Amino acid sequence: MDKKAPSGNPSRANPLPGCPMAAAFAAIGGKWKLTLLYWLAHDETHFAGLRRRAAPITPKVLTEQLRELEADGLVERVETGPVPAPVVYRLTPYGATVLPVVEGVRVWGEAHLRRSPAEASPAASMSCADRIA
């Protein structure tokens, strides 16, 4: 197997077929997916822009997470021209349907942060404090 060959866009398998919670977590679960959906809700962006906002995510993990989101139909990858032109990532109309969940998690996270001991504030470019419109 060639390690440099693209692995396609596998979605995460649903570990409990027929269970809606397991299906949701298979599609949007993971350390970075909700954060990526949050940033894409504000605007389409290039890979580097997502990487900056979601630091300290590694390029490998960012690629994997974007491929899984794409495989589940939540995000689309738009080529802006011939290679090596950058690509743009944006939410699909189906991806927009998960935004109430993302906003609910963000609001809950704000309340949780107020209950938690003081944490270092993220840089303004990485802050997730803005509401999703």
JSON list of N, CA, C and O in Angstrom, two decimals, residues 55-109:
[
{"chain": "A", "resi": 55, "resn": "ALA", "atom": "N", "xyz": [-5.56, 25.83, 15.94]},
{"chain": "A", "resi": 55, "resn": "ALA", "atom": "CA", "xyz": [-4.28, 25.45, 16.53]},
{"chain": "A", "resi": 55, "resn": "ALA", "atom": "C", "xyz": [-4.54, 24.93, 17.93]},
{"chain": "A", "resi": 55, "resn": "ALA", "atom": "O", "xyz": [-5.41, 25.48, 18.62]},
{"chain": "A", "resi": 56, "resn": "PRO", "atom": "N", "xyz": [-3.94, 23.89, 18.34]},
{"chain": "A", "resi": 56, "resn": "PRO", "atom": "CA", "xyz": [-2.76, 23.20, 17.87]},
{"chain": "A", "resi": 56, "resn": "PRO", "atom": "C", "xyz": [-3.03, 21.95, 17.03]},
{"chain": "A", "resi": 56, "resn": "PRO", "atom": "O", "xyz": [-2.26, 21.00, 17.07]},
{"chain": "A", "resi": 57, "resn": "ILE", "atom": "N", "xyz": [-4.08, 21.92, 16.25]},
{"chain": "A", "resi": 57, "resn": "ILE", "atom": "CA", "xyz": [-4.37, 20.76, 15.40]},
{"chain": "A", "resi": 57, "resn": "ILE", "atom": "C", "xyz": [-3.23, 20.55, 14.41]},
{"chain": "A", "resi": 57, "resn": "ILE", "atom": "O", "xyz": [-2.67, 21.51, 13.89]},
{"chain": "A", "resi": 58, "resn": "THR", "atom": "N", "xyz": [-2.88, 19.30, 14.17]},
{"chain": "A", "resi": 58, "resn": "THR", "atom": "CA", "xyz": [-1.83, 19.01, 13.21]},
{"chain": "A", "resi": 58, "resn": "THR", "atom": "C", "xyz": [-2.43, 18.94, 11.81]},
{"chain": "A", "resi": 58, "resn": "THR", "atom": "O", "xyz": [-3.63, 18.66, 11.66]},
{"chain": "A", "resi": 59, "resn": "PRO", "atom": "N", "xyz": [-1.63, 19.18, 10.78]},
{"chain": "A", "resi": 59, "resn": "PRO", "atom": "CA", "xyz": [-2.15, 19.08, 9.41]},
{"chain": "A", "resi": 59, "resn": "PRO", "atom": "C", "xyz": [-2.75, 17.71, 9.12]},
{"chain": "A", "resi": 59, "resn": "PRO", "atom": "O", "xyz": [-3.78, 17.61, 8.45]},
{"chain": "A", "resi": 60, "resn": "LYS", "atom": "N", "xyz": [-2.14, 16.65, 9.63]},
{"chain": "A", "resi": 60, "resn": "LYS", "atom": "CA", "xyz": [-2.64, 15.29, 9.39]},
{"chain": "A", "resi": 60, "resn": "LYS", "atom": "C", "xyz": [-4.04, 15.12, 9.99]},
{"chain": "A", "resi": 60, "resn": "LYS", "atom": "O", "xyz": [-4.95, 14.61, 9.33]},
{"chain": "A", "resi": 61, "resn": "VAL", "atom": "N", "xyz": [-4.21, 15.53, 11.22]},
{"chain": "A", "resi": 61, "resn": "VAL", "atom": "CA", "xyz": [-5.51, 15.38, 11.88]},
{"chain": "A", "resi": 61, "resn": "VAL", "atom": "C", "xyz": [-6.55, 16.28, 11.23]},
{"chain": "A", "resi": 61, "resn": "VAL", "atom": "O", "xyz": [-7.69, 15.87, 11.03]},
{"chain": "A", "resi": 62, "resn": "LEU", "atom": "N", "xyz": [-6.16, 17.50, 10.87]},
{"chain": "A", "resi": 62, "resn": "LEU", "atom": "CA", "xyz": [-7.09, 18.41, 10.19]},
{"chain": "A", "resi": 62, "resn": "LEU", "atom": "C", "xyz": [-7.57, 17.79, 8.89]},
{"chain": "A", "resi": 62, "resn": "LEU", "atom": "O", "xyz": [-8.76, 17.79, 8.59]},
{"chain": "A", "resi": 63, "resn": "THR", "atom": "N", "xyz": [-6.66, 17.22, 8.12]},
{"chain": "A", "resi": 63, "resn": "THR", "atom": "CA", "xyz": [-7.02, 16.56, 6.87]},
{"chain": "A", "resi": 63, "resn": "THR", "atom": "C", "xyz": [-7.99, 15.42, 7.12]},
{"chain": "A", "resi": 63, "resn": "THR", "atom": "O", "xyz": [-9.01, 15.28, 6.43]},
{"chain": "A", "resi": 64, "resn": "GLU", "atom": "N", "xyz": [-7.70, 14.58, 8.12]},
{"chain": "A", "resi": 64, "resn": "GLU", "atom": "CA", "xyz": [-8.58, 13.45, 8.44]},
{"chain": "A", "resi": 64, "resn": "GLU", "atom": "C", "xyz": [-9.97, 13.93, 8.83]},
{"chain": "A", "resi": 64, "resn": "GLU", "atom": "O", "xyz": [-10.98, 13.38, 8.37]},
{"chain": "A", "resi": 65, "resn": "GLN", "atom": "N", "xyz": [-10.04, 14.93, 9.69]},
{"chain": "A", "resi": 65, "resn": "GLN", "atom": "CA", "xyz": [-11.33, 15.43, 10.16]},
{"chain": "A", "resi": 65, "resn": "GLN", "atom": "C", "xyz": [-12.13, 16.04, 9.01]},
{"chain": "A", "resi": 65, "resn": "GLN", "atom": "O", "xyz": [-13.33, 15.81, 8.89]},
{"chain": "A", "resi": 66, "resn": "LEU", "atom": "N", "xyz": [-11.47, 16.82, 8.15]},
{"chain": "A", "resi": 66, "resn": "LEU", "atom": "CA", "xyz": [-12.16, 17.41, 7.00]},
{"chain": "A", "resi": 66, "resn": "LEU", "atom": "C", "xyz": [-12.65, 16.33, 6.04]},
{"chain": "A", "resi": 66, "resn": "LEU", "atom": "O", "xyz": [-13.75, 16.42, 5.51]},
{"chain": "A", "resi": 67, "resn": "ARG", "atom": "N", "xyz": [-11.85, 15.29, 5.83]},
{"chain": "A", "resi": 67, "resn": "ARG", "atom": "CA", "xyz": [-12.28, 14.20, 4.95]},
{"chain": "A", "resi": 67, "resn": "ARG", "atom": "C", "xyz": [-13.50, 13.48, 5.51]},
{"chain": "A", "resi": 67, "resn": "ARG", "atom": "O", "xyz": [-14.41, 13.11, 4.76]},
{"chain": "A", "resi": 68, "resn": "GLU", "atom": "N", "xyz": [-13.52, 13.27, 6.82]},
{"chain": "A", "resi": 68, "resn": "GLU", "atom": "CA", "xyz": [-14.67, 12.60, 7.43]},
{"chain": "A", "resi": 68, "resn": "GLU", "atom": "C", "xyz": [-15.91, 13.48, 7.34]},
{"chain": "A", "resi": 68, "resn": "GLU", "atom": "O", "xyz": [-17.01, 12.99, 7.03]},
{"chain": "A", "resi": 69, "resn": "LEU", "atom": "N", "xyz": [-15.76, 14.79, 7.58]},
{"chain": "A", "resi": 69, "resn": "LEU", "atom": "CA", "xyz": [-16.89, 15.70, 7.46]},
{"chain": "A", "resi": 69, "resn": "LEU", "atom": "C", "xyz": [-17.40, 15.75, 6.02]},
{"chain": "A", "resi": 69, "resn": "LEU", "atom": "O", "xyz": [-18.60, 15.81, 5.77]},
{"chain": "A", "resi": 70, "resn": "GLU", "atom": "N", "xyz": [-16.47, 15.70, 5.08]},
{"chain": "A", "resi": 70, "resn": "GLU", "atom": "CA", "xyz": [-16.84, 15.69, 3.66]},
{"chain": "A", "resi": 70, "resn": "GLU", "atom": "C", "xyz": [-17.56, 14.39, 3.31]},
{"chain": "A", "resi": 70, "resn": "GLU", "atom": "O", "xyz": [-18.57, 14.41, 2.60]},
{"chain": "A", "resi": 71, "resn": "ALA", "atom": "N", "xyz": [-17.06, 13.27, 3.81]},
{"chain": "A", "resi": 71, "resn": "ALA", "atom": "CA", "xyz": [-17.68, 11.97, 3.52]},
{"chain": "A", "resi": 71, "resn": "ALA", "atom": "C", "xyz": [-19.10, 11.90, 4.08]},
{"chain": "A", "resi": 71, "resn": "ALA", "atom": "O", "xyz": [-19.96, 11.25, 3.49]},
{"chain": "A", "resi": 72, "resn": "ASP", "atom": "N", "xyz": [-19.36, 12.58, 5.17]},
{"chain": "A", "resi": 72, "resn": "ASP", "atom": "CA", "xyz": [-20.70, 12.59, 5.76]},
{"chain": "A", "resi": 72, "resn": "ASP", "atom": "C", "xyz": [-21.59, 13.67, 5.16]},
{"chain": "A", "resi": 72, "resn": "ASP", "atom": "O", "xyz": [-22.73, 13.84, 5.57]},
{"chain": "A", "resi": 73, "resn": "GLY", "atom": "N", "xyz": [-21.06, 14.42, 4.18]},
{"chain": "A", "resi": 73, "resn": "GLY", "atom": "CA", "xyz": [-21.87, 15.41, 3.48]},
{"chain": "A", "resi": 73, "resn": "GLY", "atom": "C", "xyz": [-22.05, 16.72, 4.22]},
{"chain": "A", "resi": 73, "resn": "GLY", "atom": "O", "xyz": [-22.90, 17.53, 3.86]},
{"chain": "A", "resi": 74, "resn": "LEU", "atom": "N", "xyz": [-21.26, 16.97, 5.26]},
{"chain": "A", "resi": 74, "resn": "LEU", "atom": "CA", "xyz": [-21.39, 18.19, 6.05]},
{"chain": "A", "resi": 74, "resn": "LEU", "atom": "C", "xyz": [-20.54, 19.34, 5.51]},
{"chain": "A", "resi": 74, "resn": "LEU", "atom": "O", "xyz": [-20.89, 20.50, 5.70]},
{"chain": "A", "resi": 75, "resn": "VAL", "atom": "N", "xyz": [-19.45, 19.00, 4.86]},
{"chain": "A", "resi": 75, "resn": "VAL", "atom": "CA", "xyz": [-18.49, 19.98, 4.35]},
{"chain": "A", "resi": 75, "resn": "VAL", "atom": "C", "xyz": [-18.18, 19.64, 2.91]},
{"chain": "A", "resi": 75, "resn": "VAL", "atom": "O", "xyz": [-18.15, 18.46, 2.54]},
{"chain": "A", "resi": 76, "resn": "GLU", "atom": "N", "xyz": [-17.95, 20.67, 2.12]},
{"chain": "A", "resi": 76, "resn": "GLU", "atom": "CA", "xyz": [-17.48, 20.39, 0.75]},
{"chain": "A", "resi": 76, "resn": "GLU", "atom": "C", "xyz": [-16.16, 21.08, 0.53]},
{"chain": "A", "resi": 76, "resn": "GLU", "atom": "O", "xyz": [-15.88, 22.13, 1.08]},
{"chain": "A", "resi": 77, "resn": "ARG", "atom": "N", "xyz": [-15.36, 20.43, -0.29]},
{"chain": "A", "resi": 77, "resn": "ARG", "atom": "CA", "xyz": [-14.03, 20.89, -0.66]},
{"chain": "A", "resi": 77, "resn": "ARG", "atom": "C", "xyz": [-14.14, 21.42, -2.08]},
{"chain": "A", "resi": 77, "resn": "ARG", "atom": "O", "xyz": [-14.50, 20.69, -2.99]},
{"chain": "A", "resi": 78, "resn": "VAL", "atom": "N", "xyz": [-13.83, 22.71, -2.25]},
{"chain": "A", "resi": 78, "resn": "VAL", "atom": "CA", "xyz": [-13.98, 23.35, -3.55]},
{"chain": "A", "resi": 78, "resn": "VAL", "atom": "C", "xyz": [-12.59, 23.74, -4.07]},
{"chain": "A", "resi": 78, "resn": "VAL", "atom": "O", "xyz": [-11.89, 24.53, -3.43]},
{"chain": "A", "resi": 79, "resn": "GLU", "atom": "N", "xyz": [-12.23, 23.17, -5.20]},
{"chain": "A", "resi": 79, "resn": "GLU", "atom": "CA", "xyz": [-10.95, 23.52, -5.81]},
{"chain": "A", "resi": 79, "resn": "GLU", "atom": "C", "xyz": [-11.09, 24.87, -6.49]},
{"chain": "A", "resi": 79, "resn": "GLU", "atom": "O", "xyz": [-12.05, 25.11, -7.22]},
{"chain": "A", "resi": 80, "resn": "THR", "atom": "N", "xyz": [-10.14, 25.77, -6.25]},
{"chain": "A", "resi": 80, "resn": "THR", "atom": "CA", "xyz": [-10.24, 27.14, -6.77]},
{"chain": "A", "resi": 80, "resn": "THR", "atom": "C", "xyz": [-9.53, 27.33, -8.10]},
{"chain": "A", "resi": 80, "resn": "THR", "atom": "O", "xyz": [-9.54, 28.41, -8.65]},
{"chain": "A", "resi": 81, "resn": "GLY", "atom": "N", "xyz": [-8.91, 26.29, -8.61]},
{"chain": "A", "resi": 81, "resn": "GLY", "atom": "CA", "xyz": [-8.20, 26.38, -9.88]},
{"chain": "A", "resi": 81, "resn": "GLY", "atom": "C", "xyz": [-7.33, 25.16, -10.05]},
{"chain": "A", "resi": 81, "resn": "GLY", "atom": "O", "xyz": [-7.42, 24.20, -9.29]},
{"chain": "A", "resi": 82, "resn": "PRO", "atom": "N", "xyz": [-6.47, 25.19, -11.07]},
{"chain": "A", "resi": 82, "resn": "PRO", "atom": "CA", "xyz": [-5.60, 24.03, -11.29]},
{"chain": "A", "resi": 82, "resn": "PRO", "atom": "C", "xyz": [-4.59, 23.89, -10.16]},
{"chain": "A", "resi": 82, "resn": "PRO", "atom": "O", "xyz": [-4.22, 24.87, -9.52]},
{"chain": "A", "resi": 83, "resn": "VAL", "atom": "N", "xyz": [-4.16, 22.66, -9.94]},
{"chain": "A", "resi": 83, "resn": "VAL", "atom": "CA", "xyz": [-3.16, 22.38, -8.91]},
{"chain": "A", "resi": 83, "resn": "VAL", "atom": "C", "xyz": [-1.93, 23.20, -9.22]},
{"chain": "A", "resi": 83, "resn": "VAL", "atom": "O", "xyz": [-1.54, 23.31, -10.38]},
{"chain": "A", "resi": 84, "resn": "PRO", "atom": "N", "xyz": [-1.32, 23.87, -8.29]},
{"chain": "A", "resi": 84, "resn": "PRO", "atom": "CA", "xyz": [-1.45, 23.78, -6.84]},
{"chain": "A", "resi": 84, "resn": "PRO", "atom": "C", "xyz": [-2.32, 24.86, -6.22]},
{"chain": "A", "resi": 84, "resn": "PRO", "atom": "O", "xyz": [-2.04, 25.31, -5.11]},
{"chain": "A", "resi": 85, "resn": "ALA", "atom": "N", "xyz": [-3.34, 25.31, -6.88]},
{"chain": "A", "resi": 85, "resn": "ALA", "atom": "CA", "xyz": [-4.22, 26.32, -6.31]},
{"chain": "A", "resi": 85, "resn": "ALA", "atom": "C", "xyz": [-4.82, 25.81, -5.00]},
{"chain": "A", "resi": 85, "resn": "ALA", "atom": "O", "xyz": [-5.11, 24.63, -4.87]},
{"chain": "A", "resi": 86, "resn": "PRO", "atom": "N", "xyz": [-4.99, 26.70, -4.03]},
{"chain": "A", "resi": 86, "resn": "PRO", "atom": "CA", "xyz": [-5.57, 26.25, -2.77]},
{"chain": "A", "resi": 86, "resn": "PRO", "atom": "C", "xyz": [-7.03, 25.86, -2.94]},
{"chain": "A", "resi": 86, "resn": "PRO", "atom": "O", "xyz": [-7.69, 26.27, -3.89]},
{"chain": "A", "resi": 87, "resn": "VAL", "atom": "N", "xyz": [-7.50, 25.07, -2.01]},
{"chain": "A", "resi": 87, "resn": "VAL", "atom": "CA", "xyz": [-8.90, 24.68, -2.01]},
{"chain": "A", "resi": 87, "resn": "VAL", "atom": "C", "xyz": [-9.60, 25.45, -0.90]},
{"chain": "A", "resi": 87, "resn": "VAL", "atom": "O", "xyz": [-8.97, 25.91, 0.05]},
{"chain": "A", "resi": 88, "resn": "VAL", "atom": "N", "xyz": [-10.90, 25.58, -1.03]},
{"chain": "A", "resi": 88, "resn": "VAL", "atom": "CA", "xyz": [-11.71, 26.24, -0.03]},
{"chain": "A", "resi": 88, "resn": "VAL", "atom": "C", "xyz": [-12.65, 25.20, 0.56]},
{"chain": "A", "resi": 88, "resn": "VAL", "atom": "O", "xyz": [-13.17, 24.35, -0.16]},
{"chain": "A", "resi": 89, "resn": "TYR", "atom": "N", "xyz": [-12.85, 25.27, 1.86]},
{"chain": "A", "resi": 89, "resn": "TYR", "atom": "CA", "xyz": [-13.80, 24.39, 2.53]},
{"chain": "A", "resi": 89, "resn": "TYR", "atom": "C", "xyz": [-14.99, 25.23, 2.97]},
{"chain": "A", "resi": 89, "resn": "TYR", "atom": "O", "xyz": [-14.84, 26.36, 3.42]},
{"chain": "A", "resi": 90, "resn": "ARG", "atom": "N", "xyz": [-16.19, 24.66, 2.79]},
{"chain": "A", "resi": 90, "resn": "ARG", "atom": "CA", "xyz": [-17.40, 25.35, 3.23]},
{"chain": "A", "resi": 90, "resn": "ARG", "atom": "C", "xyz": [-18.45, 24.34, 3.63]},
{"chain": "A", "resi": 90, "resn": "ARG", "atom": "O", "xyz": [-18.39, 23.17, 3.24]},
{"chain": "A", "resi": 91, "resn": "LEU", "atom": "N", "xyz": [-19.40, 24.81, 4.42]},
{"chain": "A", "resi": 91, "resn": "LEU", "atom": "CA", "xyz": [-20.51, 23.95, 4.82]},
{"chain": "A", "resi": 91, "resn": "LEU", "atom": "C", "xyz": [-21.41, 23.67, 3.64]},
{"chain": "A", "resi": 91, "resn": "LEU", "atom": "O", "xyz": [-21.62, 24.53, 2.79]},
{"chain": "A", "resi": 92, "resn": "THR", "atom": "N", "xyz": [-21.96, 22.49, 3.60]},
{"chain": "A", "resi": 92, "resn": "THR", "atom": "CA", "xyz": [-23.00, 22.17, 2.63]},
{"chain": "A", "resi": 92, "resn": "THR", "atom": "C", "xyz": [-24.34, 22.60, 3.25]},
{"chain": "A", "resi": 92, "resn": "THR", "atom": "O", "xyz": [-24.41, 22.86, 4.46]},
{"chain": "A", "resi": 93, "resn": "PRO", "atom": "N", "xyz": [-25.39, 22.64, 2.46]},
{"chain": "A", "resi": 93, "resn": "PRO", "atom": "CA", "xyz": [-26.71, 22.90, 3.06]},
{"chain": "A", "resi": 93, "resn": "PRO", "atom": "C", "xyz": [-27.05, 21.88, 4.15]},
{"chain": "A", "resi": 93, "resn": "PRO", "atom": "O", "xyz": [-27.61, 22.24, 5.19]},
{"chain": "A", "resi": 94, "resn": "TYR", "atom": "N", "xyz": [-26.68, 20.63, 3.95]},
{"chain": "A", "resi": 94, "resn": "TYR", "atom": "CA", "xyz": [-26.91, 19.61, 4.97]},
{"chain": "A", "resi": 94, "resn": "TYR", "atom": "C", "xyz": [-26.06, 19.91, 6.21]},
{"chain": "A", "resi": 94, "resn": "TYR", "atom": "O", "xyz": [-26.51, 19.74, 7.34]},
{"chain": "A", "resi": 95, "resn": "GLY", "atom": "N", "xyz": [-24.82, 20.37, 6.00]},
{"chain": "A", "resi": 95, "resn": "GLY", "atom": "CA", "xyz": [-23.95, 20.73, 7.12]},
{"chain": "A", "resi": 95, "resn": "GLY", "atom": "C", "xyz": [-24.54, 21.85, 7.96]},
{"chain": "A", "resi": 95, "resn": "GLY", "atom": "O", "xyz": [-24.36, 21.90, 9.18]},
{"chain": "A", "resi": 96, "resn": "ALA", "atom": "N", "xyz": [-25.25, 22.77, 7.31]},
{"chain": "A", "resi": 96, "resn": "ALA", "atom": "CA", "xyz": [-25.87, 23.88, 8.04]},
{"chain": "A", "resi": 96, "resn": "ALA", "atom": "C", "xyz": [-26.95, 23.38, 9.01]},
{"chain": "A", "resi": 96, "resn": "ALA", "atom": "O", "xyz": [-27.25, 24.06, 10.00]},
{"chain": "A", "resi": 97, "resn": "THR", "atom": "N", "xyz": [-27.50, 22.20, 8.77]},
{"chain": "A", "resi": 97, "resn": "THR", "atom": "CA", "xyz": [-28.54, 21.68, 9.66]},
{"chain": "A", "resi": 97, "resn": "THR", "atom": "C", "xyz": [-28.00, 21.30, 11.03]},
{"chain": "A", "resi": 97, "resn": "THR", "atom": "O", "xyz": [-28.77, 21.18, 11.98]},
{"chain": "A", "resi": 98, "resn": "VAL", "atom": "N", "xyz": [-26.70, 21.13, 11.16]},
{"chain": "A", "resi": 98, "resn": "VAL", "atom": "CA", "xyz": [-26.11, 20.76, 12.45]},
{"chain": "A", "resi": 98, "resn": "VAL", "atom": "C", "xyz": [-25.72, 22.00, 13.26]},
{"chain": "A", "resi": 98, "resn": "VAL", "atom": "O", "xyz": [-25.36, 21.88, 14.44]},
{"chain": "A", "resi": 99, "resn": "LEU", "atom": "N", "xyz": [-25.84, 23.19, 12.69]},
{"chain": "A", "resi": 99, "resn": "LEU", "atom": "CA", "xyz": [-25.40, 24.40, 13.38]},
{"chain": "A", "resi": 99, "resn": "LEU", "atom": "C", "xyz": [-26.14, 24.66, 14.69]},
{"chain": "A", "resi": 99, "resn": "LEU", "atom": "O", "xyz": [-25.52, 25.16, 15.64]},
{"chain": "A", "resi": 100, "resn": "PRO", "atom": "N", "xyz": [-27.44, 24.36, 14.82]},
{"chain": "A", "resi": 100, "resn": "PRO", "atom": "CA", "xyz": [-28.06, 24.54, 16.15]},
{"chain": "A", "resi": 100, "resn": "PRO", "atom": "C", "xyz": [-27.38, 23.69, 17.23]},
{"chain": "A", "resi": 100, "resn": "PRO", "atom": "O", "xyz": [-27.26, 24.11, 18.38]},
{"chain": "A", "resi": 101, "resn": "VAL", "atom": "N", "xyz": [-26.91, 22.51, 16.86]},
{"chain": "A", "resi": 101, "resn": "VAL", "atom": "CA", "xyz": [-26.20, 21.65, 17.81]},
{"chain": "A", "resi": 101, "resn": "VAL", "atom": "C", "xyz": [-24.86, 22.30, 18.16]},
{"chain": "A", "resi": 101, "resn": "VAL", "atom": "O", "xyz": [-24.49, 22.37, 19.34]},
{"chain": "A", "resi": 102, "resn": "VAL", "atom": "N", "xyz": [-24.15, 22.80, 17.16]},
{"chain": "A", "resi": 102, "resn": "VAL", "atom": "CA", "xyz": [-22.85, 23.45, 17.39]},
{"chain": "A", "resi": 102, "resn": "VAL", "atom": "C", "xyz": [-23.03, 24.66, 18.30]},
{"chain": "A", "resi": 102, "resn": "VAL", "atom": "O", "xyz": [-22.28, 24.85, 19.26]},
{"chain": "A", "resi": 103, "resn": "GLU", "atom": "N", "xyz": [-24.05, 25.47, 18.03]},
{"chain": "A", "resi": 103, "resn": "GLU", "atom": "CA", "xyz": [-24.30, 26.65, 18.85]},
{"chain": "A", "resi": 103, "resn": "GLU", "atom": "C", "xyz": [-24.69, 26.25, 20.27]},
{"chain": "A", "resi": 103, "resn": "GLU", "atom": "O", "xyz": [-24.25, 26.87, 21.24]},
{"chain": "A", "resi": 104, "resn": "GLY", "atom": "N", "xyz": [-25.48, 25.21, 20.41]},
{"chain": "A", "resi": 104, "resn": "GLY", "atom": "CA", "xyz": [-25.84, 24.74, 21.75]},
{"chain": "A", "resi": 104, "resn": "GLY", "atom": "C", "xyz": [-24.63, 24.29, 22.54]},
{"chain": "A", "resi": 104, "resn": "GLY", "atom": "O", "xyz": [-24.52, 24.58, 23.74]},
{"chain": "A", "resi": 105, "resn": "VAL", "atom": "N", "xyz": [-23.72, 23.59, 21.90]},
{"chain": "A", "resi": 105, "resn": "VAL", "atom": "CA", "xyz": [-22.50, 23.15, 22.57]},
{"chain": "A", "resi": 105, "resn": "VAL", "atom": "C", "xyz": [-21.65, 24.35, 22.94]},
{"chain": "A", "resi": 105, "resn": "VAL", "atom": "O", "xyz": [-21.07, 24.42, 24.04]},
{"chain": "A", "resi": 106, "resn": "ARG", "atom": "N", "xyz": [-21.56, 25.36, 22.05]},
{"chain": "A", "resi": 106, "resn": "ARG", "atom": "CA", "xyz": [-20.78, 26.56, 22.34]},
{"chain": "A", "resi": 106, "resn": "ARG", "atom": "C", "xyz": [-21.34, 27.29, 23.56]},
{"chain": "A", "resi": 106, "resn": "ARG", "atom": "O", "xyz": [-20.60, 27.68, 24.46]},
{"chain": "A", "resi": 107, "resn": "VAL", "atom": "N", "xyz": [-22.66, 27.46, 23.62]},
{"chain": "A", "resi": 107, "resn": "VAL", "atom": "CA", "xyz": [-23.29, 28.14, 24.74]},
{"chain": "A", "resi": 107, "resn": "VAL", "atom": "C", "xyz": [-23.06, 27.36, 26.04]},
{"chain": "A", "resi": 107, "resn": "VAL", "atom": "O", "xyz": [-22.73, 27.94, 27.08]},
{"chain": "A", "resi": 108, "resn": "TRP", "atom": "N", "xyz": [-23.21, 26.04, 25.97]},
{"chain": "A", "resi": 108, "resn": "TRP", "atom": "CA", "xyz": [-22.96, 25.23, 27.16]},
{"chain": "A", "resi": 108, "resn": "TRP", "atom": "C", "xyz": [-21.50, 25.36, 27.58]},
{"chain": "A", "resi": 108, "resn": "TRP", "atom": "O", "xyz": [-21.20, 25.46, 28.77]},
{"chain": "A", "resi": 109, "resn": "GLY", "atom": "N", "xyz": [-20.59, 25.39, 26.60]},
{"chain": "A", "resi": 109, "resn": "GLY", "atom": "CA", "xyz": [-19.17, 25.54, 26.91]},
{"chain": "A", "resi": 109, "resn": "GLY", "atom": "C", "xyz": [-18.86, 26.85, 27.61]},
{"chain": "A", "resi": 109, "resn": "GLY", "atom": "O", "xyz": [-18.02, 26.90, 28.51]}
]
